PDB file of C-alpha atoms in Angstrom:
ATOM      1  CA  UNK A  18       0.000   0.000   0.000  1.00 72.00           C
ATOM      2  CA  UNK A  19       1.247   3.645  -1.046  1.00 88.00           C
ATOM      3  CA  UNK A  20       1.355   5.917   1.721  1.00 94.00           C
ATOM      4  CA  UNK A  21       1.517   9.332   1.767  1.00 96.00           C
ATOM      5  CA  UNK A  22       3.882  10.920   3.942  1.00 97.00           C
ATOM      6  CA  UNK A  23       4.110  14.306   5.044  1.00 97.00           C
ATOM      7  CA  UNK A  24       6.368  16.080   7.720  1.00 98.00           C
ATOM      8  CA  UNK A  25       4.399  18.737   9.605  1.00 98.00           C
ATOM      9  CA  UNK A  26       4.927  21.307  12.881  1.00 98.00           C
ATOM     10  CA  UNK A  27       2.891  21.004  15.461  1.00 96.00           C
ATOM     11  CA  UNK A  28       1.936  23.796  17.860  1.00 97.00           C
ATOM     12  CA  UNK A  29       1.470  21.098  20.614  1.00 98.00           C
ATOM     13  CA  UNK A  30       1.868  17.378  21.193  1.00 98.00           C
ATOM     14  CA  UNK A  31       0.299  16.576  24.617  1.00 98.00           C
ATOM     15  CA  UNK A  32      -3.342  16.941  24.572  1.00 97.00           C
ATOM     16  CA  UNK A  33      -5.068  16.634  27.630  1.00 96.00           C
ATOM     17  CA  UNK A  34      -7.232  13.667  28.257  1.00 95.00           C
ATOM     18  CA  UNK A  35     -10.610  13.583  28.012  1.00 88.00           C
ATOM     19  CA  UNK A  36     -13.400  11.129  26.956  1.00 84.00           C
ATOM     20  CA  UNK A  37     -12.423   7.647  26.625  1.00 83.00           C
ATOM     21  CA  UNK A  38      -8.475   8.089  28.571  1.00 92.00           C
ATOM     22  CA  UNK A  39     -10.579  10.724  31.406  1.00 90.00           C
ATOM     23  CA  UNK A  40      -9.963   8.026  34.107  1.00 93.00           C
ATOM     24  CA  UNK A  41      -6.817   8.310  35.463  1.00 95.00           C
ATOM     25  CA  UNK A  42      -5.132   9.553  32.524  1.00 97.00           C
ATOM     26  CA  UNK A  43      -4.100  13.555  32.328  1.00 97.00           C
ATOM     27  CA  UNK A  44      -2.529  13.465  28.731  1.00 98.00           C
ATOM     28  CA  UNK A  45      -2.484  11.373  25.193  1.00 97.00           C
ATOM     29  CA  UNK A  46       0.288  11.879  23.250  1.00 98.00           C
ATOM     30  CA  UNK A  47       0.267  11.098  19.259  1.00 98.00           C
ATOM     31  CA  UNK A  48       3.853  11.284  17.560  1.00 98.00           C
ATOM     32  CA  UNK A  49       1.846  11.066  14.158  1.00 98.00           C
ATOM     33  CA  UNK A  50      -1.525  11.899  12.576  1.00 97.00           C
ATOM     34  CA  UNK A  51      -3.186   8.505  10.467  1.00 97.00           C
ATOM     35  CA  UNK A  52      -1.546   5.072  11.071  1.00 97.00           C
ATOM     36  CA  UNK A  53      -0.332   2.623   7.926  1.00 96.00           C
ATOM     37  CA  UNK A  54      -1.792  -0.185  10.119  1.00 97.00           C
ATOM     38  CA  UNK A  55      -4.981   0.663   8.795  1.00 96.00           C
ATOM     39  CA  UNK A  56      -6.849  -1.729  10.886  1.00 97.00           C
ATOM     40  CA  UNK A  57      -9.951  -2.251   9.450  1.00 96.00           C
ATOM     41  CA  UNK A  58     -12.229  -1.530  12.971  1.00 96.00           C
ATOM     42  CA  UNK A  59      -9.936   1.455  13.923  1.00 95.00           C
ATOM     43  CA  UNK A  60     -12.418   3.714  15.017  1.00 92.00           C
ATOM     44  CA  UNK A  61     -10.505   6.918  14.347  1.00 93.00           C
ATOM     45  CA  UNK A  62     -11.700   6.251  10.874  1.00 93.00           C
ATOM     46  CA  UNK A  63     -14.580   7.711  12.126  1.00 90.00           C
ATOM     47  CA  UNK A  64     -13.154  11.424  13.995  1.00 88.00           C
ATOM     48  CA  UNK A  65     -13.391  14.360  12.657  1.00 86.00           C
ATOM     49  CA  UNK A  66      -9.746  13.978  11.576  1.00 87.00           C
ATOM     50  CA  UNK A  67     -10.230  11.236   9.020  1.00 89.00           C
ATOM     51  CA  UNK A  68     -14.124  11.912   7.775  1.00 86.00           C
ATOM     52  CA  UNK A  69     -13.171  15.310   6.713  1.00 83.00           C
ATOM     53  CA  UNK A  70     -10.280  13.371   4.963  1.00 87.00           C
ATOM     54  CA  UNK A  71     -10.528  13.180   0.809  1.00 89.00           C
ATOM     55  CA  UNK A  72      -7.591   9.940   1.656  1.00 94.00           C
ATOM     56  CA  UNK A  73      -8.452   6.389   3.013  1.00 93.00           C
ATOM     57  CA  UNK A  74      -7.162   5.605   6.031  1.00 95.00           C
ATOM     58  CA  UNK A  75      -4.169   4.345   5.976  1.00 95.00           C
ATOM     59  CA  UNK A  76      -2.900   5.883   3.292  1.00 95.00           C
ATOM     60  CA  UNK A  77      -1.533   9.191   5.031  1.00 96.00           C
ATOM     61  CA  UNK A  78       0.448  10.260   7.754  1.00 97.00           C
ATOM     62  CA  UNK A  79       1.695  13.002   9.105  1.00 97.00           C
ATOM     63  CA  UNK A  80       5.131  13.308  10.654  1.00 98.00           C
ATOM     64  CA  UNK A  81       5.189  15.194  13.724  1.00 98.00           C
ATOM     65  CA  UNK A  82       9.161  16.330  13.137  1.00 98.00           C
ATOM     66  CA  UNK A  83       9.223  18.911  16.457  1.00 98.00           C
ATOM     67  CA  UNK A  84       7.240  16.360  18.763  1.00 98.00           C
ATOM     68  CA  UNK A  85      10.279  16.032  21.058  1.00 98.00           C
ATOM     69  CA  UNK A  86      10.804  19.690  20.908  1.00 98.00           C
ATOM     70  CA  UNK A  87       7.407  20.425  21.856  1.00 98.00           C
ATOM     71  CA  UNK A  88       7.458  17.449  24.648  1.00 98.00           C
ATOM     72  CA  UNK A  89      10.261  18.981  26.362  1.00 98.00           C
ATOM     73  CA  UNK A  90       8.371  23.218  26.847  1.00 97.00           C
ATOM     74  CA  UNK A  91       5.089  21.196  27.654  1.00 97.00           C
ATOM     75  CA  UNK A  92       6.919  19.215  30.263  1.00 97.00           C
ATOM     76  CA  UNK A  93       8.290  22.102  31.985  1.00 96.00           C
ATOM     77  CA  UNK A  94       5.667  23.883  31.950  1.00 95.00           C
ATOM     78  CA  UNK A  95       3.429  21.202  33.290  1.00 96.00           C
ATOM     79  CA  UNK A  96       6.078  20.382  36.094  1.00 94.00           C
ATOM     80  CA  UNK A  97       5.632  24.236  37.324  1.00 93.00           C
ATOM     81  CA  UNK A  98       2.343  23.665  37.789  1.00 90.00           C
ATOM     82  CA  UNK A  99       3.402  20.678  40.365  1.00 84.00           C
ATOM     83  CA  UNK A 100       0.392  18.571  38.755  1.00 86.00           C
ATOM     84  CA  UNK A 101       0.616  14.472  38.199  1.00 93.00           C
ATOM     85  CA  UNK A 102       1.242  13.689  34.429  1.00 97.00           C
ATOM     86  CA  UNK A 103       0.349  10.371  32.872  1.00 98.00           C
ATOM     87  CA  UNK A 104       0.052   9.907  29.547  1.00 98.00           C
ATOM     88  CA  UNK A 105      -0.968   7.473  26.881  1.00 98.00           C
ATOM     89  CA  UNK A 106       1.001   7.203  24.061  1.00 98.00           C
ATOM     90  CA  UNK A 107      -1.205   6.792  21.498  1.00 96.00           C
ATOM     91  CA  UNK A 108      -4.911   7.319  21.612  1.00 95.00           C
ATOM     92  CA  UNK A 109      -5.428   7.865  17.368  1.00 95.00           C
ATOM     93  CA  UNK A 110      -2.149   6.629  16.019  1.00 97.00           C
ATOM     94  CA  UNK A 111       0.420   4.044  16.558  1.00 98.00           C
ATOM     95  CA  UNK A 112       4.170   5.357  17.376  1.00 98.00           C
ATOM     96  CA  UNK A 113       5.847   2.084  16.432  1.00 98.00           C
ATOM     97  CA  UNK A 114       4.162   1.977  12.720  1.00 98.00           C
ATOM     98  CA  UNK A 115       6.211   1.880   9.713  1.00 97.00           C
ATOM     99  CA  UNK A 116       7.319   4.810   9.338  1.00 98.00           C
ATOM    100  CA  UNK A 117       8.993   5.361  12.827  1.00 98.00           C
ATOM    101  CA  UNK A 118      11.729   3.212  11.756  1.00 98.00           C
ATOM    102  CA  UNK A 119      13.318   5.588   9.513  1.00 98.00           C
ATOM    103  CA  UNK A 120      11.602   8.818  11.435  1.00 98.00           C
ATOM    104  CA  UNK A 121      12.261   8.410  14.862  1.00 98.00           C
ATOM    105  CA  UNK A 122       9.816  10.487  16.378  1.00 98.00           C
ATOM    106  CA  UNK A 123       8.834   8.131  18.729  1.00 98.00           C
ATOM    107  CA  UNK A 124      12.377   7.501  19.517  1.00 98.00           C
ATOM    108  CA  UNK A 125      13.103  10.970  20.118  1.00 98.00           C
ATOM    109  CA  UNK A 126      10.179  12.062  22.918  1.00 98.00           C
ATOM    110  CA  UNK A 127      11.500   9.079  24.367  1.00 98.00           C
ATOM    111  CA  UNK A 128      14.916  10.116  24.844  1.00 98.00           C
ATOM    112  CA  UNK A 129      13.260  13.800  26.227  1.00 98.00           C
ATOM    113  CA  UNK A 130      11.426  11.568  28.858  1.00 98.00           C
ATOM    114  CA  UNK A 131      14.531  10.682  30.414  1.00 98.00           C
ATOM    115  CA  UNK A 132      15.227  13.833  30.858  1.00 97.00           C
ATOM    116  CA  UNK A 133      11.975  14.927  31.708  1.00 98.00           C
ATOM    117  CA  UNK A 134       9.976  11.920  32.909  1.00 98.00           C
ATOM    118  CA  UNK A 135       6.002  11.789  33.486  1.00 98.00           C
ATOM    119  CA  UNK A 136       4.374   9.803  36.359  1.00 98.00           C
ATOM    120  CA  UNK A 137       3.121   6.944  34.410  1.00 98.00           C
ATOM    121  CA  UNK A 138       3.390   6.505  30.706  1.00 98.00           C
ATOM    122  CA  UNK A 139       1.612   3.672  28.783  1.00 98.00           C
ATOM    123  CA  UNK A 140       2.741   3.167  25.148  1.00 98.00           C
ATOM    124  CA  UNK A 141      -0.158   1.294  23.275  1.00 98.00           C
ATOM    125  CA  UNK A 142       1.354  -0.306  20.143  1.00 98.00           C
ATOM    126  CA  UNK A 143       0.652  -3.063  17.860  1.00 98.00           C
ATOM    127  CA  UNK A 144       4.098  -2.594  16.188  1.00 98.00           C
ATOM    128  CA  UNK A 145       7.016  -5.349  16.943  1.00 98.00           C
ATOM    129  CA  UNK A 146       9.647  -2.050  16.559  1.00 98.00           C
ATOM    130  CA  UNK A 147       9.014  -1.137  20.208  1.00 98.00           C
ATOM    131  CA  UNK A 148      12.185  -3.536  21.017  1.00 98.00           C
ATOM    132  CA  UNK A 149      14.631  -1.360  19.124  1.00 98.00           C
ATOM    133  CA  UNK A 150      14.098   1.241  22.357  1.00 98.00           C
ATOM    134  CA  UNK A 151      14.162  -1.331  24.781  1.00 98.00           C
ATOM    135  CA  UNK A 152      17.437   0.273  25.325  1.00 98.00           C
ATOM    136  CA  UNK A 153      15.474   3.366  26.503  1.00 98.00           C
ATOM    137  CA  UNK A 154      12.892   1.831  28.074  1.00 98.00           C
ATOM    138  CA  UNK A 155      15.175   0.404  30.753  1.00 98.00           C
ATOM    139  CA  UNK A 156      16.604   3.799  31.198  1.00 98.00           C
ATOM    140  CA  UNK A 157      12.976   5.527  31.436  1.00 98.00           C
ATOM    141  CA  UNK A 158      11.589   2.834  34.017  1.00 98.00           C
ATOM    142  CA  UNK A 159      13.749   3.684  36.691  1.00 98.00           C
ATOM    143  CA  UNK A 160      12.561   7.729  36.500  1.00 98.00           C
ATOM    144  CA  UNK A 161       8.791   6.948  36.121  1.00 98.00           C
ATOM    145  CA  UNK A 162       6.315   4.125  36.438  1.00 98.00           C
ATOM    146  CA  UNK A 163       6.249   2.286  32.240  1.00 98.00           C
ATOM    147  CA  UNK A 164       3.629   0.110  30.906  1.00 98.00           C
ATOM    148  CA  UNK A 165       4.358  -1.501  27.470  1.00 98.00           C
ATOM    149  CA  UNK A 166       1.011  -2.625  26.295  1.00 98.00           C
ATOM    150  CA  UNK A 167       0.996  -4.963  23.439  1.00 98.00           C
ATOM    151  CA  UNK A 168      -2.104  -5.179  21.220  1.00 98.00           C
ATOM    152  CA  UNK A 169      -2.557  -8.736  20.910  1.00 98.00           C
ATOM    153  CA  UNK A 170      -6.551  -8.794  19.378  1.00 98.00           C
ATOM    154  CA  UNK A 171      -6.012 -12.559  19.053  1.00 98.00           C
ATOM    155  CA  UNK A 172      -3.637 -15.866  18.658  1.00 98.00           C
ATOM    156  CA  UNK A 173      -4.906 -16.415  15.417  1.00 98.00           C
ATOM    157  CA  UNK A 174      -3.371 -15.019  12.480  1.00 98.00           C
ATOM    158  CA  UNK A 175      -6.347 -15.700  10.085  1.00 98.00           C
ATOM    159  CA  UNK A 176      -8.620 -13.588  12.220  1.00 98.00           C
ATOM    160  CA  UNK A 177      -5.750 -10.643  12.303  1.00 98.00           C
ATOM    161  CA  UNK A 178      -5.581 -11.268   8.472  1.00 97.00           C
ATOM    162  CA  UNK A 179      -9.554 -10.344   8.182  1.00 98.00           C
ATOM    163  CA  UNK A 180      -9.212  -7.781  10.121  1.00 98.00           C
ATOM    164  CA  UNK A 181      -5.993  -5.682  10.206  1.00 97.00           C
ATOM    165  CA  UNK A 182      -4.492  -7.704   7.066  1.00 97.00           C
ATOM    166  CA  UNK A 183      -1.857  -4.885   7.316  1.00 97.00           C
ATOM    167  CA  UNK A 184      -0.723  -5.253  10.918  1.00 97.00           C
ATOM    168  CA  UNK A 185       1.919  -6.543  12.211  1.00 98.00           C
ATOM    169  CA  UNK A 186       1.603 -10.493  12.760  1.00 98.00           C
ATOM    170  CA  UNK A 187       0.628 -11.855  16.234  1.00 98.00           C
ATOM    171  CA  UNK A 188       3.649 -14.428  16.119  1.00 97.00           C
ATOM    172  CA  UNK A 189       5.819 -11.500  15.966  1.00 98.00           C
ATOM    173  CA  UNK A 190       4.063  -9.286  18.486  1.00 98.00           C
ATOM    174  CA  UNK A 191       4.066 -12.333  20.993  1.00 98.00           C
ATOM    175  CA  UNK A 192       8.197 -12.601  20.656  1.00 98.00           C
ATOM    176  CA  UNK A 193       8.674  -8.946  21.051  1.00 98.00           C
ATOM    177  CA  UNK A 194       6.322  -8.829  24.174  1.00 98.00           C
ATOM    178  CA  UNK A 195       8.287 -12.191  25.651  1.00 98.00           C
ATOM    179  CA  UNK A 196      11.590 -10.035  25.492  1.00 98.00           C
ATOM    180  CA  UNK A 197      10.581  -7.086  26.612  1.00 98.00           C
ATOM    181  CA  UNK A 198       9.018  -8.296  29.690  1.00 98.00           C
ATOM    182  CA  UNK A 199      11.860 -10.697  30.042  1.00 98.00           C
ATOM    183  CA  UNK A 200      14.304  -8.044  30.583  1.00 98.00           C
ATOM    184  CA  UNK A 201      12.104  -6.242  33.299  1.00 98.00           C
ATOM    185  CA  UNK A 202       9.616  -3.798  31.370  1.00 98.00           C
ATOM    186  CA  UNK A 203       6.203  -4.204  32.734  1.00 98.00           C
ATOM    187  CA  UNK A 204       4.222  -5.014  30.074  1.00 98.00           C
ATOM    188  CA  UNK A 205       0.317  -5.817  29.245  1.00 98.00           C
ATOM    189  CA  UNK A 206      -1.689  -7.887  26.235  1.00 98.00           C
ATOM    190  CA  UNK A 207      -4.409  -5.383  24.943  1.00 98.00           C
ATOM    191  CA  UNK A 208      -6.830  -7.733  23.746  1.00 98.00           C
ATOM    192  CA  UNK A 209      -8.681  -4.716  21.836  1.00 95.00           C
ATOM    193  CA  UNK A 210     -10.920  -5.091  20.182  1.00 96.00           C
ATOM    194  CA  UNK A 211     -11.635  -8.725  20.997  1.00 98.00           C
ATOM    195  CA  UNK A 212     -11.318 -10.836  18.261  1.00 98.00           C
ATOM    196  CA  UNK A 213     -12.207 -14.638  17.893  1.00 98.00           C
ATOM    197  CA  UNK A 214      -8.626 -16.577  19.529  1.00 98.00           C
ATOM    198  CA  UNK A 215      -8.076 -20.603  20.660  1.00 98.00           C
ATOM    199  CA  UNK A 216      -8.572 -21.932  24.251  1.00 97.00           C
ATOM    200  CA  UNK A 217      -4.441 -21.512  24.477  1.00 98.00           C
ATOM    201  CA  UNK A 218      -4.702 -17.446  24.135  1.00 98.00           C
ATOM    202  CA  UNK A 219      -4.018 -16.915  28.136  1.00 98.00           C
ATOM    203  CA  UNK A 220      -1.368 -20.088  28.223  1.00 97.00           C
ATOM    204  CA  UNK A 221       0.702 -18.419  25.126  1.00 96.00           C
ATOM    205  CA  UNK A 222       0.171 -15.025  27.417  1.00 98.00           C
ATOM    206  CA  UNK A 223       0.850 -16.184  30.916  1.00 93.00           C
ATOM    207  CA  UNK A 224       4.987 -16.066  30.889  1.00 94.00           C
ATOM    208  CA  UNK A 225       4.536 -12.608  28.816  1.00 97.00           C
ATOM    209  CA  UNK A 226       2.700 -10.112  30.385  1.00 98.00           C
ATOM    210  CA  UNK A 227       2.030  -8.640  33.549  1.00 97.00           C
ATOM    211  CA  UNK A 228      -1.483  -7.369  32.960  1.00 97.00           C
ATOM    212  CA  UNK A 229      -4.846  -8.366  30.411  1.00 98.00           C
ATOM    213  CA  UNK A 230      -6.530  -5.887  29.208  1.00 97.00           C
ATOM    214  CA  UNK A 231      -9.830  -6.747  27.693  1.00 97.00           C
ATOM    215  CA  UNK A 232     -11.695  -4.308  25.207  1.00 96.00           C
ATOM    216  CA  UNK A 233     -14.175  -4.876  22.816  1.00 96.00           C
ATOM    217  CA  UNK A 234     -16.010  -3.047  19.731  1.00 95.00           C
ATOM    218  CA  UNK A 235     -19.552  -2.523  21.305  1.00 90.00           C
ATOM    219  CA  UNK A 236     -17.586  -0.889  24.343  1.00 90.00           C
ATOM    220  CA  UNK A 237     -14.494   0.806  23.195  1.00 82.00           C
ATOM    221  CA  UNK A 238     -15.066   2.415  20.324  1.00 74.00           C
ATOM    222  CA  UNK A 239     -15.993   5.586  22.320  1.00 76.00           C
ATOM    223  CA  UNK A 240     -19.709   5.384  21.206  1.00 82.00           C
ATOM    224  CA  UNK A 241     -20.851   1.974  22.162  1.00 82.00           C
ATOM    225  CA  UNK A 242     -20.604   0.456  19.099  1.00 86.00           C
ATOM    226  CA  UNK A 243     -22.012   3.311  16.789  1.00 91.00           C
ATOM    227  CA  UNK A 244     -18.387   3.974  15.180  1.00 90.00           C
ATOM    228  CA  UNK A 245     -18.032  -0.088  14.648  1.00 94.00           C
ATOM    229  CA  UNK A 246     -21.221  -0.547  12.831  1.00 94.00           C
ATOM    230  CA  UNK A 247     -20.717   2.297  10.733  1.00 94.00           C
ATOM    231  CA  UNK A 248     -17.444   0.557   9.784  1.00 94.00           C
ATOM    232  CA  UNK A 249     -19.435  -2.693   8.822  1.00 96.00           C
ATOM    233  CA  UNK A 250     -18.067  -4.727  11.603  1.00 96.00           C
ATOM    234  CA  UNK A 251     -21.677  -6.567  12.202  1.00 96.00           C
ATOM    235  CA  UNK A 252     -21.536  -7.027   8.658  1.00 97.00           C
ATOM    236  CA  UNK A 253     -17.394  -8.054   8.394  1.00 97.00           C
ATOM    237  CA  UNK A 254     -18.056 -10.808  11.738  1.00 97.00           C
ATOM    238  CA  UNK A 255     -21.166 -12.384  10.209  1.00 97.00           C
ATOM    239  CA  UNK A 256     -20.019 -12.555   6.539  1.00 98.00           C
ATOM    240  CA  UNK A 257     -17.269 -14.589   8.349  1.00 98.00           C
ATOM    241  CA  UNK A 258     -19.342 -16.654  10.617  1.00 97.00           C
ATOM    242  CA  UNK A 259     -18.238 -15.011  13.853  1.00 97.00           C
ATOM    243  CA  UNK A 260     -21.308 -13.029  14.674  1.00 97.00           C
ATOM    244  CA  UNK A 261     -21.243 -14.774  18.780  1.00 97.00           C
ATOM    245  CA  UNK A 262     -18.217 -12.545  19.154  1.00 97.00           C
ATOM    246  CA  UNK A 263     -19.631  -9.814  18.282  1.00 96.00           C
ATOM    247  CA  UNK A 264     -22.505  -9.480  20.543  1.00 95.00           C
ATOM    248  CA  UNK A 265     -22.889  -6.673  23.655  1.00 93.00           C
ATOM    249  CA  UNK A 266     -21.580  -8.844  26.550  1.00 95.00           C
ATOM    250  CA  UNK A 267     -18.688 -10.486  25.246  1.00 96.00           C
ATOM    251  CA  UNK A 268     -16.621  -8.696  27.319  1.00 96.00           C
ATOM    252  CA  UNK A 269     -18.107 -10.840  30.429  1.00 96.00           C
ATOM    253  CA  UNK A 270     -17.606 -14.184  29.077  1.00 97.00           C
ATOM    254  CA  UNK A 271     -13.282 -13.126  27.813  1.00 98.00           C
ATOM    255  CA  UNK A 272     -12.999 -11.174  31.581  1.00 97.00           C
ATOM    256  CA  UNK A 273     -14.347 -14.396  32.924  1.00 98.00           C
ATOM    257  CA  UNK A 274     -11.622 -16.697  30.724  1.00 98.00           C
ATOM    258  CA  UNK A 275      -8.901 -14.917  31.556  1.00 98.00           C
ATOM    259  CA  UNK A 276      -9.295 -14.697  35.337  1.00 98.00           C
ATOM    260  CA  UNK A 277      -9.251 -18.473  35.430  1.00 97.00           C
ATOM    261  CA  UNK A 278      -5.424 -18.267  34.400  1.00 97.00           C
ATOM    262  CA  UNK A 279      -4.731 -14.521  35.720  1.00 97.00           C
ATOM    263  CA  UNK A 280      -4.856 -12.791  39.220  1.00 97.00           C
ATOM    264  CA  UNK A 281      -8.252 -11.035  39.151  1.00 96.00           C
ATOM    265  CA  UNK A 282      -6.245  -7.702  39.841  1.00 95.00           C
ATOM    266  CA  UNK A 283      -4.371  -8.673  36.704  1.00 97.00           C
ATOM    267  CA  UNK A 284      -7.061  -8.376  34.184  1.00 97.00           C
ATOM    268  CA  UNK A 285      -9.058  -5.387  33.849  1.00 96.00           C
ATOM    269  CA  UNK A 286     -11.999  -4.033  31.087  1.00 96.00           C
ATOM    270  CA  UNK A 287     -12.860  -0.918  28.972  1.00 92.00           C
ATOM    271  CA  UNK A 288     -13.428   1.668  29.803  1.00 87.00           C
ATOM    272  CA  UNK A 289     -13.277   2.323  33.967  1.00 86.00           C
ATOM    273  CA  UNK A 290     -10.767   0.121  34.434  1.00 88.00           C
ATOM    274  CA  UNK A 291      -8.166   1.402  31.768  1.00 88.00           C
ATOM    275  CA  UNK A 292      -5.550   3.311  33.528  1.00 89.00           C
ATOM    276  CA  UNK A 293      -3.274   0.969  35.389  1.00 87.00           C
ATOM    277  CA  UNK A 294      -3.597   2.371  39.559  1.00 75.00           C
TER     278      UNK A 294
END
């Protein structure tokens, strides 16, 4: 897929939380505008900042090239204010796509954390790349409180290939999630949005992750389920036969699965229990 790139200035790059991340989060944080994932059930497909879009998304993205620039004034300005700052990193993006390999944005507000650290900062990726700053990682974990969490929708790769056929694969994101938390980064399976996985999914998580996080597309699409079924995802589930995972209470039956293999105060749900206390 051809993806146009662009290199923009921002005026700011922490936004502070509201909606969806308004429950224990104080700021998201988006190194890039549009994501080459281009998930299928993304439901930024349906902001304001892709609808008013004349290109698919997916096939745009904006590079943020002062992000780290703008990180660091924010940050000090914040830090007069004496106020705690966590952050999610990203809410409508995804700092370890493609492009971040050659850009380095993400790379680079990483390397201003260190220097200027949040409280708490949760980087919510799908992309394998993450272990290339495991280097920094280390470094950032021992000046604030890090949570690496891993979108892992499924074990399957045939459901990830309906789905987000341009994502990364689950094998991969499963190997990068093993060595990360094997060298001491907390780290958490996002199983958002829920997709149909085996009876193994928690035993292929268990000596990975530290935390479950369970989210589905009735519940976390920030409009319970309007922005999914204007994205045909009733339609995409039952032209695939998988219409049982799709139904309003799903989330009960997975939350109840996973606590057979997981602490209770190890697996949590969208949307009350998303920030990490």
């Amino acid at each position: 897929m051809n993806i146009q790139l662009q290199e923009v200035v921002s005026k700011t790059i922490l936004t502070e939380a509201k909606g969806y991340l308004d429950v224990g989060f104080t700021h998201s944080l988006n190194p890039y505008s549009g994501c080459g994932f281009a998930c299928l059930y993304c439901y930024v497909r349906e902001m304001p900042i892709q609808r008013f879009k004349d290109i698919p998304w997916g096939e745009w993205v904006h590079i943020k090239k002062n992000a780290a620039e703008n990180y660091r004034k924010e940050m000090q300005k914040l830090r007069k204010k004496d106020t705690a700052v966590n952050i999610f990193m990203s809410s409508a993006t995804d700092p370890y796509q493609p492009i971040e390999r050659d850009a380095q944005i993400t790379r680079g507000i990483l390397a201003e954390m260190i220097e200027h650290p949040p409280d708490f900062l949760q980087i919510q990726t799908r992309g394998p790349l993450i272990e290339r700053d495991m280097d920094l990682l280390l470094q950032l974990k021992e000046r604030c409180d890090v949570l690496v969490s891993m979108t892992i929708e499924t074990d399957r790769e045939d459901m990830k290939r309906i789905f987000a056929p341009y994502a990364p694969g689950v094998t991969l994101r499963l190997k990068v999630l093993k060595r990360l938390h094997d060298a001491g980064i907390p780290t958490q399976a996002s199983v958002s949005p829920v997709l149909p996985f085996t009876p193994n999914f928690a035993k292929v998580l268990k000596d990975r992750v530290d935390h479950v996080w369970i989210d589905t597309l009735r519940i976390g699409d920030g409009s319970m389920g309007r922005r999914s079924a204007r994205l045909g995802m009733p339609e995409l589930f039952e032209k695939h036969g998988l219409s049982e995972w799709y139904r309003q209470d799903i989330h009960i039956a997975v939350e109840k699965y996973f606590k057979k293999y997981f602490p209770d105060d190890r697996v949590r749900v969208s949307k009350d229990e998303a920030f990490l206390k």
